[in-house]
Amino acid sequence: MTTQQELVRFLEDRFACAQACTECARACVLRVSRSDPDAGDHEALVRRKALLCAEVCDATCRMLAEQNRQDESALRLQAKWCLLVCLECAQVLDAQPGAEADAEKCRECARACTEFMATLT
């Protein structure tokens, strides 16, 4: 059985993860909007990774925002996917001048996903 304290921690971490996903998605979308669609290969890679990251973060946030408590394995899988995509996006952004803050948003989201997964049994 889940204690009241475990449930509160689960909900707090779930909210923190959803909030981090929202911030990461926002940063990625802004990064894409500032990029030149006719730029070279690296810029195209940044655009693709940032768009994927924004989509995955948005999907994760929507899933976490649902009122009912979904199957924990589905939540874990979604959070793990989000974590991996965020880390991959951060790595690509590291090579992009001026993208340090956006890369950090991706890493913050990955940390929030990790913390949330720790609350799942």
XYZ file of N, CA, C and O in Angstrom:
484
model
N 0.827 -1.196 0.000
C 0.000 0.000 0.000
C 0.863 1.249 0.000
O 1.961 1.260 0.530
N 0.343 2.283 -0.568
C 1.025 3.564 -0.618
C 0.603 4.396 0.581
O -0.582 4.540 0.857
N 1.581 4.925 1.285
C 1.259 5.800 2.407
C 0.897 7.179 1.876
O 1.202 7.516 0.724
N 0.286 7.978 2.717
C -0.081 9.344 2.344
C 1.166 10.144 1.969
O 1.161 10.884 0.996
N 2.247 9.956 2.698
C 3.493 10.668 2.431
C 4.076 10.272 1.066
O 4.557 11.125 0.320
N 4.016 8.994 0.727
C 4.503 8.535 -0.576
C 3.647 9.109 -1.702
O 4.173 9.498 -2.750
N 2.354 9.184 -1.484
C 1.454 9.736 -2.487
C 1.742 11.220 -2.710
O 1.797 11.690 -3.847
N 1.954 11.958 -1.643
C 2.274 13.385 -1.749
C 3.580 13.574 -2.515
O 3.672 14.413 -3.420
N 4.598 12.776 -2.193
C 5.878 12.880 -2.911
C 5.696 12.548 -4.388
O 6.233 13.226 -5.261
N 4.922 11.512 -4.673
C 4.644 11.125 -6.058
C 4.016 12.292 -6.811
O 4.445 12.645 -7.907
N 3.003 12.917 -6.229
C 2.308 14.025 -6.884
C 3.201 15.251 -7.030
O 3.184 15.919 -8.068
N 4.011 15.534 -6.015
C 4.939 16.668 -6.096
C 5.968 16.448 -7.199
O 6.240 17.352 -7.984
N 6.547 15.255 -7.258
C 7.542 14.961 -8.279
C 6.899 14.911 -9.667
O 7.512 15.317 -10.659
N 5.683 14.436 -9.728
C 4.962 14.408 -10.999
C 4.730 15.826 -11.503
O 4.951 16.124 -12.678
N 4.332 16.718 -10.614
C 4.114 18.117 -10.986
C 5.434 18.779 -11.386
O 5.498 19.497 -12.388
N 6.497 18.533 -10.631
C 7.803 19.122 -10.947
C 8.294 18.647 -12.307
O 8.849 19.430 -13.090
N 8.080 17.400 -12.616
C 8.481 16.849 -13.908
C 7.657 17.505 -15.024
O 8.215 17.923 -16.045
N 6.359 17.608 -14.845
C 5.504 18.236 -15.853
C 5.901 19.692 -16.067
O 5.958 20.171 -17.206
N 6.208 20.389 -14.994
C 6.619 21.790 -15.095
C 7.956 21.902 -15.839
O 8.124 22.768 -16.697
N 8.891 21.025 -15.532
C 10.186 21.027 -16.222
C 10.006 20.705 -17.701
O 10.680 21.292 -18.558
N 9.102 19.795 -18.014
C 8.820 19.463 -19.410
C 8.284 20.686 -20.151
O 8.679 20.955 -21.296
N 7.410 21.426 -19.518
C 6.848 22.627 -20.131
C 7.936 23.653 -20.409
O 7.997 24.236 -21.499
N 8.809 23.877 -19.431
C 9.903 24.838 -19.610
C 10.863 24.390 -20.702
O 11.324 25.204 -21.511
N 11.173 23.124 -20.742
C 12.072 22.591 -21.764
C 11.444 22.729 -23.149
O 12.109 23.170 -24.095
N 10.191 22.373 -23.276
C 9.498 22.490 -24.564
C 9.488 23.935 -25.032
O 9.745 24.224 -26.205
N 9.220 24.853 -24.127
C 9.198 26.281 -24.463
C 10.573 26.733 -24.964
O 10.683 27.421 -25.977
N 11.639 26.336 -24.264
C 12.997 26.714 -24.665
C 13.340 26.149 -26.040
O 13.936 26.839 -26.877
N 12.942 24.910 -26.285
C 13.240 24.282 -27.577
C 12.477 24.956 -28.719
O 13.037 25.194 -29.792
N 11.229 25.284 -28.492
C 10.433 25.951 -29.527
C 11.005 27.338 -29.817
O 11.119 27.745 -30.982
N 11.402 28.058 -28.780
C 12.017 29.367 -28.994
C 13.329 29.235 -29.756
O 13.641 30.044 -30.630
N 14.109 28.217 -29.439
C 15.374 27.981 -30.148
C 15.102 27.769 -31.633
O 15.774 28.312 -32.490
N 14.090 26.965 -31.949
C 13.754 26.683 -33.342
C 13.273 27.949 -34.041
O 13.641 28.221 -35.182
N 12.475 28.750 -33.358
C 11.942 29.963 -33.986
C 13.036 30.977 -34.297
O 12.891 31.785 -35.207
N 14.148 30.928 -33.569
C 15.259 31.853 -33.802
C 16.255 31.315 -34.822
O 17.179 32.020 -35.203
N 16.096 30.076 -35.235
C 17.083 29.477 -36.139
C 16.714 29.748 -37.598
O 15.562 29.982 -37.943
N 17.716 29.689 -38.422
C 17.560 29.917 -39.852
C 17.258 28.589 -40.536
O 18.089 27.684 -40.531
N 16.085 28.448 -41.150
C 15.733 27.173 -41.788
C 16.631 26.826 -42.977
O 16.693 25.677 -43.395
N 17.329 27.805 -43.530
C 18.210 27.554 -44.673
C 19.669 27.379 -44.262
O 20.546 27.363 -45.114
N 19.923 27.237 -42.965
C 21.296 27.105 -42.476
C 21.841 25.708 -42.795
O 21.147 24.863 -43.352
N 23.064 25.455 -42.368
C 23.759 24.210 -42.678
C 23.243 22.998 -41.930
O 22.200 23.036 -41.263
N 24.007 21.921 -42.060
C 23.629 20.629 -41.497
C 23.472 20.660 -39.980
O 22.537 20.076 -39.448
N 24.418 21.328 -39.295
C 24.332 21.346 -37.829
C 23.080 22.086 -37.369
O 22.389 21.640 -36.456
N 22.778 23.193 -38.017
C 21.571 23.947 -37.656
C 20.316 23.111 -37.911
O 19.366 23.136 -37.127
N 20.306 22.339 -38.974
C 19.171 21.455 -39.265
C 19.047 20.381 -38.188
O 17.939 20.044 -37.763
N 20.182 19.864 -37.732
C 20.172 18.868 -36.653
C 19.619 19.482 -35.374
O 18.798 18.865 -34.682
N 20.045 20.690 -35.059
C 19.547 21.383 -33.867
C 18.037 21.554 -33.967
O 17.310 21.296 -33.001
N 17.552 21.976 -35.113
C 16.107 22.158 -35.307
C 15.353 20.843 -35.088
O 14.348 20.804 -34.382
N 15.842 19.754 -35.711
C 15.173 18.448 -35.570
C 15.146 17.984 -34.118
O 14.113 17.531 -33.616
N 16.300 18.074 -33.451
C 16.376 17.613 -32.059
C 15.511 18.474 -31.149
O 14.842 17.957 -30.242
N 15.531 19.789 -31.367
C 14.734 20.687 -30.527
C 13.235 20.446 -30.732
O 12.465 20.444 -29.770
N 12.826 20.234 -31.970
C 11.412 19.953 -32.230
C 10.984 18.627 -31.613
O 9.909 18.533 -31.007
N 11.823 17.602 -31.764
C 11.513 16.303 -31.148
C 11.428 16.451 -29.630
O 10.499 15.940 -28.991
N 12.382 17.164 -29.064
C 12.394 17.358 -27.610
C 11.125 18.076 -27.153
O 10.492 17.673 -26.170
N 10.734 19.126 -27.872
C 9.518 19.862 -27.518
C 8.291 18.956 -27.589
O 7.433 18.982 -26.701
N 8.207 18.125 -28.632
C 7.066 17.222 -28.785
C 7.017 16.171 -27.677
O 5.955 15.889 -27.117
N 8.165 15.591 -27.357
C 8.207 14.556 -26.315
C 7.896 15.174 -24.954
O 7.143 14.597 -24.158
N 8.465 16.342 -24.682
C 8.185 17.017 -23.405
C 6.704 17.367 -23.291
O 6.100 17.203 -22.231
N 6.120 17.845 -24.386
C 4.699 18.183 -24.380
C 3.849 16.943 -24.129
O 2.916 16.958 -23.324
N 4.176 15.842 -24.796
C 3.423 14.594 -24.596
C 3.572 14.093 -23.159
O 2.604 13.627 -22.544
N 4.771 14.214 -22.621
C 5.018 13.781 -21.242
C 4.226 14.637 -20.271
O 3.584 14.117 -19.347
N 4.250 15.935 -20.483
C 3.496 16.840 -19.616
C 2.010 16.524 -19.654
O 1.358 16.465 -18.613
N 1.468 16.303 -20.860
C 0.046 15.964 -20.965
C -0.276 14.674 -20.231
O -1.289 14.570 -19.539
N 0.596 13.689 -20.360
C 0.370 12.410 -19.683
C 0.403 12.593 -18.164
O -0.425 12.044 -17.445
N 1.364 13.380 -17.690
C 1.485 13.601 -16.253
C 0.339 14.440 -15.700
O 0.019 14.350 -14.520
N -0.275 15.258 -16.550
C -1.356 16.124 -16.108
C -2.698 15.409 -16.004
O -3.642 15.945 -15.433
N -2.789 14.199 -16.546
C -4.043 13.461 -16.466
C -4.384 13.170 -15.007
O -3.512 12.889 -14.193
N -5.650 13.244 -14.698
C -6.100 13.118 -13.316
C -5.915 11.727 -12.731
O -5.553 11.582 -11.589
N -6.179 10.713 -13.536
C -6.075 9.364 -12.983
C -4.616 8.924 -12.947
O -3.793 9.395 -13.704
N -4.328 8.020 -12.086
C -2.964 7.505 -11.968
C -2.809 6.356 -12.956
O -3.304 5.260 -12.731
N -2.105 6.644 -14.058
C -1.925 5.640 -15.097
C -1.056 4.505 -14.590
O -0.461 4.558 -13.530
N -0.977 3.503 -15.404
C -0.112 2.370 -15.151
C 1.311 2.892 -14.933
O 1.840 3.648 -15.747
N 1.936 2.476 -13.828
C 3.265 2.979 -13.505
C 4.298 2.621 -14.561
O 5.214 3.398 -14.812
N 4.143 1.490 -15.210
C 5.119 1.133 -16.243
C 5.006 2.090 -17.435
O 6.017 2.445 -18.039
N 3.799 2.524 -17.767
C 3.617 3.493 -18.854
C 4.203 4.848 -18.467
O 4.852 5.506 -19.282
N 3.996 5.256 -17.224
C 4.582 6.514 -16.747
C 6.102 6.441 -16.765
O 6.775 7.387 -17.182
N 6.644 5.329 -16.312
C 8.097 5.152 -16.292
C 8.667 5.207 -17.708
O 9.670 5.856 -17.969
N 8.016 4.525 -18.634
C 8.472 4.494 -20.020
C 8.448 5.898 -20.626
O 9.407 6.310 -21.284
N 7.383 6.634 -20.407
C 7.275 7.996 -20.943
C 8.342 8.903 -20.333
O 8.993 9.661 -21.051
N 8.540 8.819 -19.019
C 9.547 9.651 -18.352
C 10.952 9.290 -18.825
O 11.797 10.169 -19.028
N 11.198 8.014 -19.021
C 12.509 7.568 -19.500
C 12.762 8.072 -20.921
O 13.857 8.538 -21.237
N 11.747 7.988 -21.768
C 11.866 8.491 -23.131
C 12.162 9.989 -23.109
O 13.058 10.476 -23.814
N 11.440 10.719 -22.286
C 11.636 12.156 -22.177
C 13.054 12.472 -21.695
O 13.742 13.325 -22.254
N 13.498 11.761 -20.690
C 14.848 11.939 -20.154
C 15.890 11.761 -21.252
O 16.787 12.596 -21.426
N 15.795 10.692 -22.004
C 16.774 10.391 -23.055
C 16.758 11.437 -24.167
O 17.811 11.884 -24.633
N 15.582 11.843 -24.584
C 15.469 12.845 -25.643
C 16.022 14.183 -25.163
O 16.723 14.874 -25.905
N 15.736 14.540 -23.921
C 16.250 15.800 -23.371
C 17.773 15.796 -23.302
O 18.412 16.799 -23.648
N 18.354 14.697 -22.870
C 19.818 14.619 -22.796
C 20.439 14.683 -24.186
O 21.474 15.335 -24.393
N 19.814 14.028 -25.143
C 20.306 14.062 -26.519
C 20.216 15.479 -27.086
O 21.141 15.959 -27.744
N 19.121 16.157 -26.819
C 18.946 17.524 -27.292
C 19.974 18.447 -26.629
O 20.577 19.294 -27.290
N 20.181 18.278 -25.338
C 21.166 19.101 -24.622
C 22.547 18.932 -25.227
O 23.294 19.911 -25.400
N 22.894 17.720 -25.585
C 24.198 17.447 -26.175
C 24.354 18.177 -27.520
O 25.395 18.750 -27.806
N 23.310 18.179 -28.329
C 23.349 18.882 -29.610
C 23.416 20.393 -29.381
O 24.155 21.109 -30.053
N 22.662 20.874 -28.403
C 22.666 22.309 -28.108
C 24.008 22.779 -27.559
O 24.376 23.944 -27.736
N 24.734 21.885 -26.902
C 26.050 22.259 -26.380
C 26.978 22.750 -27.489
O 27.849 23.579 -27.249
N 26.816 22.238 -28.687
C 27.660 22.629 -29.812
C 27.119 23.860 -30.549
O 27.687 24.283 -31.537
N 26.034 24.413 -30.048
C 25.387 25.565 -30.686
C 25.717 26.832 -29.889
O 25.335 26.950 -28.732
N 26.441 27.781 -30.481
C 26.758 29.026 -29.765
C 25.491 29.737 -29.293
O 24.515 29.844 -30.029
N 25.500 30.155 -28.047
C 24.369 30.879 -27.476
C 23.223 30.013 -26.988
O 22.182 30.535 -26.599
N 23.398 28.705 -27.004
C 22.304 27.803 -26.616
C 22.506 27.188 -25.236
O 21.824 26.240 -24.877
N 23.406 27.739 -24.451
C 23.724 27.162 -23.147
C 22.504 27.091 -22.228
O 22.273 26.078 -21.570
N 21.708 28.160 -22.193
C 20.525 28.184 -21.315
C 19.498 27.144 -21.767
O 18.867 26.489 -20.928
N 19.345 26.984 -23.072
C 18.399 25.990 -23.583
C 18.874 24.578 -23.254
O 18.079 23.719 -22.863
N 20.180 24.341 -23.401
C 20.729 23.028 -23.055
C 20.510 22.735 -21.573
O 20.180 21.599 -21.201
N 20.648 23.751 -20.739
C 20.434 23.555 -19.299
C 18.972 23.242 -18.991
O 18.675 22.428 -18.113
N 18.034 23.853 -19.715
C 16.605 23.530 -19.537
C 16.366 22.049 -19.846
O 15.612 21.377 -19.152
N 17.025 21.555 -20.885
C 16.897 20.137 -21.237
C 17.449 19.259 -20.115
O 16.840 18.252 -19.750
N 18.584 19.645 -19.560
C 19.181 18.856 -18.465
C 18.316 18.920 -17.207
O 18.182 17.935 -16.483
N 17.730 20.084 -16.927
C 16.833 20.203 -15.775
C 15.637 19.279 -15.941
O 15.196 18.643 -14.981
N 15.118 19.196 -17.146
C 13.985 18.312 -17.404
C 14.396 16.860 -17.216
O 13.662 16.074 -16.609
N 15.573 16.500 -17.698
C 16.062 15.129 -17.527
C 16.198 14.787 -16.046
O 15.835 13.688 -15.617
N 16.702 15.741 -15.253
C 16.819 15.504 -13.800
C 15.440 15.340 -13.162
O 15.239 14.461 -12.317
N 14.487 16.160 -13.577
C 13.131 16.057 -13.024
C 12.509 14.706 -13.382
O 11.830 14.094 -12.551
N 12.750 14.243 -14.592
C 12.240 12.922 -14.992
C 12.871 11.824 -14.141
O 12.187 10.896 -13.702
N 14.174 11.941 -13.899
C 14.873 10.958 -13.061
C 14.284 10.943 -11.655
O 14.028 9.870 -11.092
N 14.082 12.112 -11.089
C 13.512 12.208 -9.741
C 12.095 11.649 -9.682
O 11.715 10.978 -8.732
N 11.324 11.936 -10.737
C 9.964 11.399 -10.772
C 9.974 9.879 -10.848
O 9.235 9.214 -10.139
N 10.838 9.328 -11.704
C 10.884 7.867 -11.826
C 11.258 7.201 -10.519
O 10.836 6.073 -10.248
N 12.011 7.895 -9.670
C 12.403 7.333 -8.373
C 11.172 7.148 -7.462
O 11.209 6.314 -6.545
N 10.097 7.893 -7.714
C 8.900 7.758 -6.871
C 8.025 6.590 -7.317
O 7.113 6.195 -6.603
N 8.308 6.064 -8.505
C 7.529 4.922 -8.997
C 8.078 3.633 -8.428
O 9.284 3.472 -8.289
N 7.201 2.716 -8.129
C 7.641 1.442 -7.551
C 7.927 0.416 -8.590
O 7.609 0.515 -9.713
